[in-house]
Amino acid sequence: FDEADEGWDKLARAELTFTAKSETEYGTLTGHIDLRGNADSGFVNNGYGSVVQVQHAWISLGGLQMGMSDTLWDGDLSGENDAAGGDRLHFIRYNWVGGNGVSASVGLEEEWDGNLPGTNYIPNVTAKVGIEQGWGGVTLFAAYDDDDDQAGRDDEFALKAIATFKATEQLTLEAMAIYNS
């Protein structure tokens, strides 16, 4: 809702997903593309807005993955609208899945400077380690940025923890804590 708006905002969205997998001697080779088309009632280019874009595009072989998708830092509480995450960006990361619900990932990601991706040649470093069990799970996140252009500082980092506890089959309790320098 906007007081200057002459009506109510509308959005129609369509997504088309392509995934292809093939077994190789190095593991599963996977290619993935999400195309997203939006048509809204807002004005874009002096007319009603319609945009088709690549939302996600990546390729992986074994645990190595690269392409464009959400940041590894993007972990949320259920129903939360991306306040604890980030937008899509280019990345290269390694994902490891161990036994008993343990997993870890580490990645290099394109720096995101507000509206301008890739404005620095030094990538951000992100990491995630977690455990998922029948009782719930705990996931720890870390991110490092050598150059925070928006704040005018160097060497910034952030830590985040998300814990879930399955109290009953119908009720899951969640908590999140975030620290940043």
Coordinates of C-alpha atoms in Angstrom, one line a residue, residues 27-145:
G27 CA 30.1 -37.8 -8.7
T28 CA 26.8 -36.5 -9.9
L29 CA 27.0 -33.6 -12.4
T30 CA 24.0 -31.3 -11.9
G31 CA 22.9 -28.3 -13.9
H32 CA 20.1 -26.1 -12.5
I33 CA 18.3 -23.1 -13.9
D34 CA 15.3 -21.2 -12.5
L35 CA 13.6 -18.6 -14.8
R36 CA 11.3 -16.2 -13.1
G37 CA 8.8 -13.9 -14.8
N38 CA 7.0 -11.1 -13.0
A39 CA 4.2 -8.9 -14.2
D40 CA 3.2 -6.2 -11.7
S41 CA 1.0 -3.1 -11.5
G42 CA 4.0 -0.8 -10.9
F43 CA 5.3 1.4 -13.7
V44 CA 8.5 0.3 -15.4
N45 CA 9.8 2.1 -18.5
N46 CA 6.6 4.3 -18.7
G47 CA 4.3 1.3 -18.7
Y48 CA 3.2 -1.7 -16.7
G49 CA 6.1 -3.8 -15.5
S50 CA 7.0 -7.2 -16.9
V51 CA 10.4 -8.7 -16.3
V52 CA 11.8 -12.2 -17.1
Q53 CA 15.1 -13.0 -15.4
V54 CA 17.4 -15.8 -14.4
Q55 CA 16.7 -16.3 -10.8
H56 CA 19.2 -19.1 -10.1
A57 CA 21.7 -20.8 -12.4
W58 CA 24.4 -23.2 -11.2
I59 CA 26.3 -26.3 -12.0
S60 CA 27.8 -28.8 -9.5
L61 CA 30.0 -31.8 -9.6
G62 CA 30.3 -33.8 -6.5
G63 CA 30.5 -31.2 -3.7
L64 CA 31.8 -28.4 -5.9
Q65 CA 29.2 -25.9 -7.0
M66 CA 29.4 -22.6 -8.9
G67 CA 27.0 -20.2 -10.5
M68 CA 24.4 -17.7 -9.3
S69 CA 22.0 -18.3 -6.4
D70 CA 21.3 -17.1 -2.9
T71 CA 24.2 -16.4 -0.7
L72 CA 25.4 -19.1 1.7
W73 CA 24.6 -16.7 4.5
D74 CA 20.9 -16.9 3.5
G75 CA 19.4 -18.9 6.4
D76 CA 16.1 -17.8 8.0
L77 CA 13.5 -18.6 10.5
S78 CA 10.3 -20.2 9.1
G79 CA 8.1 -17.5 7.7
E80 CA 10.7 -14.8 7.9
N81 CA 11.0 -12.6 4.8
D82 CA 14.8 -12.6 4.1
A83 CA 15.8 -10.1 6.9
A84 CA 18.6 -12.6 7.9
G85 CA 19.7 -13.5 4.4
G86 CA 20.7 -11.8 1.2
D87 CA 20.0 -11.6 -2.5
R88 CA 21.3 -13.8 -5.3
L89 CA 24.9 -13.4 -6.4
H90 CA 27.7 -15.3 -8.2
F91 CA 29.6 -17.8 -6.1
I92 CA 31.9 -20.8 -6.0
R93 CA 31.5 -23.2 -3.0
Y94 CA 32.1 -26.6 -1.7
N95 CA 29.3 -28.5 0.0
W96 CA 30.0 -31.5 2.2
V97 CA 27.3 -33.9 3.6
G98 CA 28.5 -36.3 6.2
G99 CA 26.7 -39.0 8.2
N100 CA 24.2 -38.5 11.0
G101 CA 22.8 -35.2 9.6
V102 CA 26.1 -33.3 9.7
S103 CA 26.9 -30.9 6.8
A104 CA 29.3 -28.1 6.0
S105 CA 29.9 -25.6 3.2
V106 CA 32.5 -22.9 2.5
G107 CA 32.3 -20.4 -0.4
L108 CA 33.7 -17.4 -2.1
E109 CA 31.0 -15.0 -3.1
E110 CA 30.7 -11.9 -5.2
E111 CA 30.8 -8.7 -3.1
W112 CA 27.5 -7.0 -3.0
D113 CA 27.6 -3.2 -2.5
G114 CA 24.0 -2.3 -2.1
N115 CA 22.9 -2.0 -5.7
L116 CA 26.1 -2.9 -7.4
P117 CA 27.3 -6.5 -7.5
G118 CA 31.0 -7.3 -8.2
T119 CA 32.4 -3.8 -7.3
N120 CA 35.5 -5.4 -5.6
Y121 CA 37.9 -8.0 -7.0
I122 CA 38.2 -9.7 -3.5
P123 CA 35.3 -12.0 -2.9
N124 CA 33.4 -12.4 0.4
V125 CA 34.1 -15.6 2.3
T126 CA 31.1 -17.5 3.7
A127 CA 30.8 -20.7 5.7
K128 CA 28.1 -22.9 7.2
V129 CA 28.1 -25.9 9.4
G130 CA 25.1 -27.7 10.8
I131 CA 23.5 -30.8 12.2
E132 CA 19.9 -32.0 11.6
Q133 CA 18.5 -34.7 13.8
G134 CA 15.0 -36.0 14.8
W135 CA 14.9 -33.5 17.7
G136 CA 15.7 -30.5 15.5
G137 CA 19.0 -29.0 14.5
V138 CA 21.6 -26.3 14.9
T139 CA 23.3 -24.3 12.0
L140 CA 26.2 -21.9 12.4
F141 CA 27.0 -19.3 9.8
A142 CA 30.0 -17.1 9.3
A143 CA 30.7 -14.4 6.7
Y144 CA 33.8 -12.1 6.1
D145 CA 34.0 -9.0 3.9

